[in-house]
């Protein structure tokens, strides 16, 4: 169950090597993501999430803008904290969506994921 962004980019190499060594690799990911895309090297299982592609892209742009914005340390810290809190809330909500997906949870349980 990968996390989008740099975590996924690092994990992708490991998954490719596992597949080359004969392992079956299953990736469980939200339908909306920046970098997690299907591949011939693994089975992709998607689940719905709390955010649309457009909302995710807007959140990411707002975070980048806030991190480059000028202002006092306290102002910048508070803005970045708010963005990080939103990202954390989205991660928790995404996990809740995954756990509420009965079909996917049954598949994972039956396959001893």
mmCIF file of N, CA and C in Angstrom:
data_model
loop_
_atom_site.group_PDB
_atom_site.id
_atom_site.type_symbol
_atom_site.label_atom_id
_atom_site.label_comp_id
_atom_site.label_asym_id
_atom_site.label_seq_id
_atom_site.Cartn_x
_atom_site.Cartn_y
_atom_site.Cartn_z
ATOM 1 N N UNK A 1 0.882 -1.161 0.000
ATOM 2 C CA UNK A 1 0.000 0.000 0.000
ATOM 3 C C UNK A 1 0.921 1.211 0.000
ATOM 4 N N UNK A 2 1.234 1.738 -1.175
ATOM 5 C CA UNK A 2 2.228 2.810 -1.269
ATOM 6 C C UNK A 2 1.662 4.187 -0.942
ATOM 7 N N UNK A 3 2.574 5.080 -0.664
ATOM 8 C CA UNK A 3 2.262 6.487 -0.498
ATOM 9 C C UNK A 3 2.752 7.173 -1.756
ATOM 10 N N UNK A 4 1.929 8.053 -2.307
ATOM 11 C CA UNK A 4 2.286 8.750 -3.545
ATOM 12 C C UNK A 4 3.496 9.645 -3.326
ATOM 13 N N UNK A 5 4.144 10.012 -4.407
ATOM 14 C CA UNK A 5 5.274 10.936 -4.325
ATOM 15 C C UNK A 5 6.592 10.191 -4.278
ATOM 16 N N UNK A 6 7.565 10.765 -3.592
ATOM 17 C CA UNK A 6 8.912 10.198 -3.584
ATOM 18 C C UNK A 6 8.941 8.793 -2.971
ATOM 19 N N UNK A 7 8.034 8.518 -2.021
ATOM 20 C CA UNK A 7 7.983 7.170 -1.436
ATOM 21 C C UNK A 7 7.674 6.141 -2.529
ATOM 22 N N UNK A 8 6.729 6.467 -3.383
ATOM 23 C CA UNK A 8 6.360 5.553 -4.461
ATOM 24 C C UNK A 8 7.494 5.402 -5.459
ATOM 25 N N UNK A 9 8.138 6.498 -5.815
ATOM 26 C CA UNK A 9 9.204 6.432 -6.809
ATOM 27 C C UNK A 9 10.334 5.526 -6.331
ATOM 28 N N UNK A 10 10.623 5.555 -5.040
ATOM 29 C CA UNK A 10 11.646 4.659 -4.479
ATOM 30 C C UNK A 10 11.149 3.215 -4.434
ATOM 31 N N UNK A 11 9.907 3.039 -4.054
ATOM 32 C CA UNK A 11 9.331 1.696 -3.917
ATOM 33 C C UNK A 11 9.215 1.012 -5.280
ATOM 34 N N UNK A 12 8.957 1.768 -6.307
ATOM 35 C CA UNK A 12 8.754 1.213 -7.652
ATOM 36 C C UNK A 12 9.930 0.349 -8.084
ATOM 37 N N UNK A 13 11.147 0.803 -7.818
ATOM 38 C CA UNK A 13 12.336 0.023 -8.172
ATOM 39 C C UNK A 13 12.366 -1.314 -7.440
ATOM 40 N N UNK A 14 12.019 -1.297 -6.171
ATOM 41 C CA UNK A 14 12.003 -2.525 -5.371
ATOM 42 C C UNK A 14 10.976 -3.503 -5.939
ATOM 43 N N UNK A 15 9.804 -2.993 -6.311
ATOM 44 C CA UNK A 15 8.760 -3.851 -6.875
ATOM 45 C C UNK A 15 9.211 -4.491 -8.186
ATOM 46 N N UNK A 16 9.876 -3.705 -9.014
ATOM 47 C CA UNK A 16 10.377 -4.243 -10.285
ATOM 48 C C UNK A 16 11.365 -5.385 -10.045
ATOM 49 N N UNK A 17 12.249 -5.233 -9.071
ATOM 50 C CA UNK A 17 13.234 -6.276 -8.754
ATOM 51 C C UNK A 17 12.535 -7.506 -8.181
ATOM 52 N N UNK A 18 11.550 -7.302 -7.306
ATOM 53 C CA UNK A 18 10.801 -8.443 -6.762
ATOM 54 C C UNK A 18 10.139 -9.236 -7.884
ATOM 55 N N UNK A 19 9.552 -8.542 -8.830
ATOM 56 C CA UNK A 19 8.891 -9.202 -9.960
ATOM 57 C C UNK A 19 9.909 -9.996 -10.787
ATOM 58 N N UNK A 20 11.075 -9.384 -11.030
ATOM 59 C CA UNK A 20 12.128 -10.067 -11.794
ATOM 60 C C UNK A 20 12.574 -11.349 -11.100
ATOM 61 N N UNK A 21 12.460 -11.388 -9.784
ATOM 62 C CA UNK A 21 12.864 -12.568 -9.012
ATOM 63 C C UNK A 21 11.721 -13.560 -8.849
ATOM 64 N N UNK A 22 10.605 -13.318 -9.542
ATOM 65 C CA UNK A 22 9.527 -14.290 -9.566
ATOM 66 C C UNK A 22 8.396 -14.075 -8.577
ATOM 67 N N UNK A 23 8.410 -12.989 -7.857
ATOM 68 C CA UNK A 23 7.348 -12.717 -6.891
ATOM 69 C C UNK A 23 6.129 -12.113 -7.587
ATOM 70 N N UNK A 24 4.952 -12.430 -7.064
ATOM 71 C CA UNK A 24 3.736 -11.759 -7.523
ATOM 72 C C UNK A 24 3.582 -10.501 -6.675
ATOM 73 N N UNK A 25 3.458 -9.376 -7.326
ATOM 74 C CA UNK A 25 3.377 -8.099 -6.626
ATOM 75 C C UNK A 25 2.002 -7.499 -6.858
ATOM 76 N N UNK A 26 1.318 -7.139 -5.768
ATOM 77 C CA UNK A 26 0.013 -6.485 -5.829
ATOM 78 C C UNK A 26 0.159 -5.125 -5.166
ATOM 79 N N UNK A 27 -0.232 -4.085 -5.886
ATOM 80 C CA UNK A 27 -0.188 -2.727 -5.359
ATOM 81 C C UNK A 27 -1.617 -2.261 -5.129
ATOM 82 N N UNK A 28 -1.902 -1.821 -3.909
ATOM 83 C CA UNK A 28 -3.219 -1.282 -3.555
ATOM 84 C C UNK A 28 -3.048 0.227 -3.456
ATOM 85 N N UNK A 29 -3.775 0.965 -4.298
ATOM 86 C CA UNK A 29 -3.588 2.413 -4.363
ATOM 87 C C UNK A 29 -4.917 3.116 -4.604
ATOM 88 N N UNK A 30 -5.006 4.376 -4.193
ATOM 89 C CA UNK A 30 -6.223 5.134 -4.471
ATOM 90 C C UNK A 30 -6.363 5.408 -5.972
ATOM 91 N N UNK A 31 -7.599 5.587 -6.416
ATOM 92 C CA UNK A 31 -7.851 5.877 -7.828
ATOM 93 C C UNK A 31 -7.168 7.169 -8.268
ATOM 94 N N UNK A 32 -7.093 8.133 -7.367
ATOM 95 C CA UNK A 32 -6.479 9.417 -7.664
ATOM 96 C C UNK A 32 -5.069 9.428 -7.092
ATOM 97 N N UNK A 33 -4.077 9.613 -7.961
ATOM 98 C CA UNK A 33 -2.702 9.703 -7.489
ATOM 99 C C UNK A 33 -1.880 10.478 -8.516
ATOM 100 N N UNK A 34 -0.736 10.959 -8.068
ATOM 101 C CA UNK A 34 0.136 11.712 -8.968
ATOM 102 C C UNK A 34 1.079 10.791 -9.735
ATOM 103 N N UNK A 35 1.615 9.789 -9.072
ATOM 104 C CA UNK A 35 2.667 8.972 -9.679
ATOM 105 C C UNK A 35 2.360 7.488 -9.776
ATOM 106 N N UNK A 36 1.418 6.997 -9.005
ATOM 107 C CA UNK A 36 1.163 5.551 -8.977
ATOM 108 C C UNK A 36 0.324 5.178 -10.194
ATOM 109 N N UNK A 37 0.963 4.509 -11.137
ATOM 110 C CA UNK A 37 0.316 4.121 -12.393
ATOM 111 C C UNK A 37 0.461 2.622 -12.600
ATOM 112 N N UNK A 38 -0.463 2.013 -13.345
ATOM 113 C CA UNK A 38 -0.369 0.569 -13.624
ATOM 114 C C UNK A 38 0.929 0.214 -14.348
ATOM 115 N N UNK A 39 1.326 -1.034 -14.201
ATOM 116 C CA UNK A 39 2.542 -1.537 -14.830
ATOM 117 C C UNK A 39 2.363 -3.019 -15.128
ATOM 118 N N UNK A 40 3.133 -3.519 -16.074
ATOM 119 C CA UNK A 40 3.132 -4.954 -16.366
ATOM 120 C C UNK A 40 3.803 -5.731 -15.238
ATOM 121 N N UNK A 41 4.554 -5.051 -14.370
ATOM 122 C CA UNK A 41 5.321 -5.723 -13.327
ATOM 123 C C UNK A 41 4.540 -5.990 -12.046
ATOM 124 N N UNK A 42 3.298 -5.518 -11.977
ATOM 125 C CA UNK A 42 2.490 -5.772 -10.789
ATOM 126 C C UNK A 42 1.013 -5.683 -11.107
ATOM 127 N N UNK A 43 0.224 -6.281 -10.216
ATOM 128 C CA UNK A 43 -1.230 -6.205 -10.300
ATOM 129 C C UNK A 43 -1.646 -4.954 -9.538
ATOM 130 N N UNK A 44 -2.484 -4.147 -10.140
ATOM 131 C CA UNK A 44 -2.933 -2.900 -9.515
ATOM 132 C C UNK A 44 -4.361 -3.071 -9.021
ATOM 133 N N UNK A 45 -4.577 -2.816 -7.748
ATOM 134 C CA UNK A 45 -5.910 -2.806 -7.153
ATOM 135 C C UNK A 45 -6.182 -1.390 -6.668
ATOM 136 N N UNK A 46 -7.241 -0.790 -7.200
ATOM 137 C CA UNK A 46 -7.573 0.604 -6.871
ATOM 138 C C UNK A 46 -8.752 0.664 -5.916
ATOM 139 N N UNK A 47 -8.779 1.747 -5.136
ATOM 140 C CA UNK A 47 -9.927 2.028 -4.268
ATOM 141 C C UNK A 47 -10.254 3.512 -4.357
ATOM 142 N N UNK A 48 -11.509 3.834 -4.090
ATOM 143 C CA UNK A 48 -11.919 5.241 -4.148
ATOM 144 C C UNK A 48 -11.269 5.985 -2.997
ATOM 145 N N UNK A 49 -11.221 7.287 -3.145
ATOM 146 C CA UNK A 49 -10.611 8.124 -2.114
ATOM 147 C C UNK A 49 -11.435 9.368 -1.864
ATOM 148 N N UNK A 50 -10.941 10.217 -0.989
ATOM 149 C CA UNK A 50 -11.704 11.385 -0.557
ATOM 150 C C UNK A 50 -11.530 12.619 -1.434
ATOM 151 N N UNK A 51 -10.795 12.507 -2.540
ATOM 152 C CA UNK A 51 -10.414 13.699 -3.284
ATOM 153 C C UNK A 51 -10.411 13.411 -4.788
ATOM 154 N N UNK A 52 -10.696 14.432 -5.579
ATOM 155 C CA UNK A 52 -10.642 14.288 -7.040
ATOM 156 C C UNK A 52 -9.228 14.626 -7.526
ATOM 157 N N UNK A 53 -8.946 14.271 -8.768
ATOM 158 C CA UNK A 53 -7.646 14.581 -9.366
ATOM 159 C C UNK A 53 -7.415 16.084 -9.369
ATOM 160 N N UNK A 54 -8.441 16.844 -9.697
ATOM 161 C CA UNK A 54 -8.311 18.304 -9.752
ATOM 162 C C UNK A 54 -8.016 18.883 -8.367
ATOM 163 N N UNK A 55 -8.711 18.375 -7.345
ATOM 164 C CA UNK A 55 -8.475 18.849 -5.978
ATOM 165 C C UNK A 55 -7.049 18.520 -5.525
ATOM 166 N N UNK A 56 -6.579 17.335 -5.872
ATOM 167 C CA UNK A 56 -5.234 16.941 -5.490
ATOM 168 C C UNK A 56 -4.201 17.862 -6.142
ATOM 169 N N UNK A 57 -4.383 18.133 -7.425
ATOM 170 C CA UNK A 57 -3.448 19.004 -8.130
ATOM 171 C C UNK A 57 -3.474 20.416 -7.555
ATOM 172 N N UNK A 58 -4.659 20.922 -7.215
ATOM 173 C CA UNK A 58 -4.767 22.247 -6.606
ATOM 174 C C UNK A 58 -4.105 22.285 -5.236
ATOM 175 N N UNK A 59 -4.325 21.245 -4.431
ATOM 176 C CA UNK A 59 -3.683 21.167 -3.111
ATOM 177 C C UNK A 59 -2.167 21.163 -3.244
ATOM 178 N N UNK A 60 -1.664 20.404 -4.213
ATOM 179 C CA UNK A 60 -0.223 20.318 -4.409
ATOM 180 C C UNK A 60 0.343 21.670 -4.830
ATOM 181 N N UNK A 61 -0.334 22.341 -5.755
ATOM 182 C CA UNK A 61 0.119 23.669 -6.194
ATOM 183 C C UNK A 61 0.087 24.660 -5.040
ATOM 184 N N UNK A 62 -0.962 24.618 -4.236
ATOM 185 C CA UNK A 62 -1.078 25.527 -3.091
ATOM 186 C C UNK A 62 0.039 25.261 -2.087
ATOM 187 N N UNK A 63 0.379 23.990 -1.872
ATOM 188 C CA UNK A 63 1.464 23.652 -0.957
ATOM 189 C C UNK A 63 2.791 24.185 -1.480
ATOM 190 N N UNK A 64 3.051 23.987 -2.773
ATOM 191 C CA UNK A 64 4.298 24.497 -3.351
ATOM 192 C C UNK A 64 4.361 26.013 -3.254
ATOM 193 N N UNK A 65 3.269 26.677 -3.572
ATOM 194 C CA UNK A 65 3.225 28.126 -3.502
ATOM 195 C C UNK A 65 3.485 28.596 -2.072
ATOM 196 N N UNK A 66 2.842 27.957 -1.104
ATOM 197 C CA UNK A 66 3.002 28.345 0.301
ATOM 198 C C UNK A 66 4.440 28.125 0.769
ATOM 199 N N UNK A 67 5.092 27.080 0.270
ATOM 200 C CA UNK A 67 6.455 26.806 0.710
ATOM 201 C C UNK A 67 7.454 27.803 0.130
ATOM 202 N N UNK A 68 7.092 28.455 -0.970
ATOM 203 C CA UNK A 68 7.979 29.427 -1.597
ATOM 204 C C UNK A 68 7.599 30.877 -1.277
ATOM 205 N N UNK A 69 6.478 31.039 -0.643
ATOM 206 C CA UNK A 69 5.960 32.359 -0.339
ATOM 207 C C UNK A 69 6.849 33.078 0.674
ATOM 208 N N UNK A 70 6.893 34.386 0.543
ATOM 209 C CA UNK A 70 7.654 35.182 1.502
ATOM 210 C C UNK A 70 6.761 35.583 2.657
ATOM 211 N N UNK A 71 7.377 35.984 3.722
ATOM 212 C CA UNK A 71 6.656 36.393 4.917
ATOM 213 C C UNK A 71 7.477 36.038 6.131
ATOM 214 N N UNK A 72 6.921 36.331 7.276
ATOM 215 C CA UNK A 72 7.645 36.009 8.501
ATOM 216 C C UNK A 72 7.707 34.497 8.674
ATOM 217 N N UNK A 73 8.635 34.060 9.493
ATOM 218 C CA UNK A 73 8.775 32.634 9.767
ATOM 219 C C UNK A 73 7.469 32.063 10.302
ATOM 220 N N UNK A 74 6.847 32.787 11.223
ATOM 221 C CA UNK A 74 5.612 32.308 11.832
ATOM 222 C C UNK A 74 4.494 32.174 10.797
ATOM 223 N N UNK A 75 4.356 33.158 9.911
ATOM 224 C CA UNK A 75 3.315 33.099 8.871
ATOM 225 C C UNK A 75 3.541 31.889 7.958
ATOM 226 N N UNK A 76 4.779 31.719 7.510
ATOM 227 C CA UNK A 76 5.088 30.593 6.616
ATOM 228 C C UNK A 76 4.903 29.262 7.325
ATOM 229 N N UNK A 77 5.340 29.192 8.585
ATOM 230 C CA UNK A 77 5.195 27.961 9.361
ATOM 231 C C UNK A 77 3.729 27.579 9.492
ATOM 232 N N UNK A 78 2.882 28.552 9.829
ATOM 233 C CA UNK A 78 1.457 28.266 10.009
ATOM 234 C C UNK A 78 0.806 27.806 8.711
ATOM 235 N N UNK A 79 1.155 28.449 7.594
ATOM 236 C CA UNK A 79 0.589 28.039 6.301
ATOM 237 C C UNK A 79 1.027 26.625 5.945
ATOM 238 N N UNK A 80 2.310 26.338 6.116
ATOM 239 C CA UNK A 80 2.797 24.995 5.799
ATOM 240 C C UNK A 80 2.202 23.960 6.750
ATOM 241 N N UNK A 81 2.051 24.323 7.992
ATOM 242 C CA UNK A 81 1.415 23.414 8.952
ATOM 243 C C UNK A 81 -0.006 23.075 8.512
ATOM 244 N N UNK A 82 -0.752 24.082 8.074
ATOM 245 C CA UNK A 82 -2.129 23.857 7.615
ATOM 246 C C UNK A 82 -2.145 22.917 6.416
ATOM 247 N N UNK A 83 -1.205 23.104 5.494
ATOM 248 C CA UNK A 83 -1.142 22.217 4.322
ATOM 249 C C UNK A 83 -0.753 20.797 4.729
ATOM 250 N N UNK A 84 0.204 20.670 5.631
ATOM 251 C CA UNK A 84 0.616 19.346 6.080
ATOM 252 C C UNK A 84 -0.517 18.657 6.840
ATOM 253 N N UNK A 85 -1.259 19.414 7.611
ATOM 254 C CA UNK A 85 -2.415 18.857 8.326
ATOM 255 C C UNK A 85 -3.433 18.343 7.322
ATOM 256 N N UNK A 86 -3.694 19.105 6.274
ATOM 257 C CA UNK A 86 -4.642 18.666 5.235
ATOM 258 C C UNK A 86 -4.149 17.370 4.585
ATOM 259 N N UNK A 87 -2.869 17.303 4.260
ATOM 260 C CA UNK A 87 -2.325 16.086 3.652
ATOM 261 C C UNK A 87 -2.466 14.893 4.600
ATOM 262 N N UNK A 88 -2.215 15.108 5.870
ATOM 263 C CA UNK A 88 -2.383 14.039 6.856
ATOM 264 C C UNK A 88 -3.833 13.596 6.961
ATOM 265 N N UNK A 89 -4.753 14.563 6.975
ATOM 266 C CA UNK A 89 -6.180 14.234 7.033
ATOM 267 C C UNK A 89 -6.608 13.442 5.803
ATOM 268 N N UNK A 90 -6.081 13.831 4.630
ATOM 269 C CA UNK A 90 -6.402 13.107 3.398
ATOM 270 C C UNK A 90 -5.860 11.675 3.445
ATOM 271 N N UNK A 91 -4.682 11.497 4.001
ATOM 272 C CA UNK A 91 -4.100 10.154 4.107
ATOM 273 C C UNK A 91 -4.966 9.269 4.996
ATOM 274 N N UNK A 92 -5.405 9.798 6.122
ATOM 275 C CA UNK A 92 -6.270 9.035 7.025
ATOM 276 C C UNK A 92 -7.589 8.701 6.338
ATOM 277 N N UNK A 93 -8.160 9.690 5.660
ATOM 278 C CA UNK A 93 -9.428 9.469 4.962
ATOM 279 C C UNK A 93 -9.274 8.429 3.856
ATOM 280 N N UNK A 94 -8.148 8.448 3.166
ATOM 281 C CA UNK A 94 -7.892 7.465 2.116
ATOM 282 C C UNK A 94 -7.835 6.056 2.707
ATOM 283 N N UNK A 95 -7.196 5.913 3.865
ATOM 284 C CA UNK A 95 -7.155 4.613 4.542
ATOM 285 C C UNK A 95 -8.555 4.165 4.942
ATOM 286 N N UNK A 96 -9.374 5.099 5.411
ATOM 287 C CA UNK A 96 -10.744 4.754 5.780
ATOM 288 C C UNK A 96 -11.520 4.266 4.557
ATOM 289 N N UNK A 97 -11.338 4.941 3.412
ATOM 290 C CA UNK A 97 -12.010 4.504 2.185
ATOM 291 C C UNK A 97 -11.570 3.089 1.806
ATOM 292 N N UNK A 98 -10.284 2.816 1.943
ATOM 293 C CA UNK A 98 -9.769 1.483 1.634
ATOM 294 C C UNK A 98 -10.423 0.441 2.537
ATOM 295 N N UNK A 99 -10.439 0.705 3.828
ATOM 296 C CA UNK A 99 -10.981 -0.271 4.774
ATOM 297 C C UNK A 99 -12.486 -0.466 4.620
ATOM 298 N N UNK A 100 -13.190 0.518 4.068
ATOM 299 C CA UNK A 100 -14.634 0.412 3.869
ATOM 300 C C UNK A 100 -14.998 -0.246 2.533
ATOM 301 N N UNK A 101 -14.000 -0.514 1.704
ATOM 302 C CA UNK A 101 -14.230 -1.147 0.409
ATOM 303 C C UNK A 101 -14.306 -2.664 0.628
ATOM 304 N N UNK A 102 -15.535 -3.160 0.806
ATOM 305 C CA UNK A 102 -15.732 -4.570 1.166
ATOM 306 C C UNK A 102 -15.194 -5.529 0.104
ATOM 307 N N UNK A 103 -15.400 -5.203 -1.155
ATOM 308 C CA UNK A 103 -14.933 -6.076 -2.238
ATOM 309 C C UNK A 103 -13.403 -6.187 -2.220
ATOM 310 N N UNK A 104 -12.730 -5.061 -2.119
ATOM 311 C CA UNK A 104 -11.271 -5.075 -2.106
ATOM 312 C C UNK A 104 -10.737 -5.737 -0.837
ATOM 313 N N UNK A 105 -11.354 -5.460 0.290
ATOM 314 C CA UNK A 105 -10.912 -6.082 1.538
ATOM 315 C C UNK A 105 -11.087 -7.602 1.475
ATOM 316 N N UNK A 106 -12.169 -8.085 0.861
ATOM 317 C CA UNK A 106 -12.365 -9.533 0.697
ATOM 318 C C UNK A 106 -11.267 -10.128 -0.172
ATOM 319 N N UNK A 107 -10.958 -9.442 -1.279
ATOM 320 C CA UNK A 107 -9.889 -9.907 -2.167
ATOM 321 C C UNK A 107 -8.571 -10.009 -1.403
ATOM 322 N N UNK A 108 -8.241 -8.966 -0.644
ATOM 323 C CA UNK A 108 -6.983 -8.948 0.094
ATOM 324 C C UNK A 108 -6.931 -10.052 1.138
ATOM 325 N N UNK A 109 -8.059 -10.261 1.820
ATOM 326 C CA UNK A 109 -8.118 -11.310 2.843
ATOM 327 C C UNK A 109 -7.969 -12.697 2.210
ATOM 328 N N UNK A 110 -8.693 -12.931 1.112
ATOM 329 C CA UNK A 110 -8.650 -14.236 0.455
ATOM 330 C C UNK A 110 -7.263 -14.534 -0.126
ATOM 331 N N UNK A 111 -6.574 -13.489 -0.571
ATOM 332 C CA UNK A 111 -5.245 -13.695 -1.172
ATOM 333 C C UNK A 111 -4.123 -13.656 -0.134
ATOM 334 N N UNK A 112 -4.517 -13.507 1.151
ATOM 335 C CA UNK A 112 -3.532 -13.455 2.246
ATOM 336 C C UNK A 112 -2.525 -12.347 2.021
ATOM 337 N N UNK A 113 -3.021 -11.202 1.592
ATOM 338 C CA UNK A 113 -2.189 -10.019 1.287
ATOM 339 C C UNK A 113 -1.389 -9.593 2.495
#
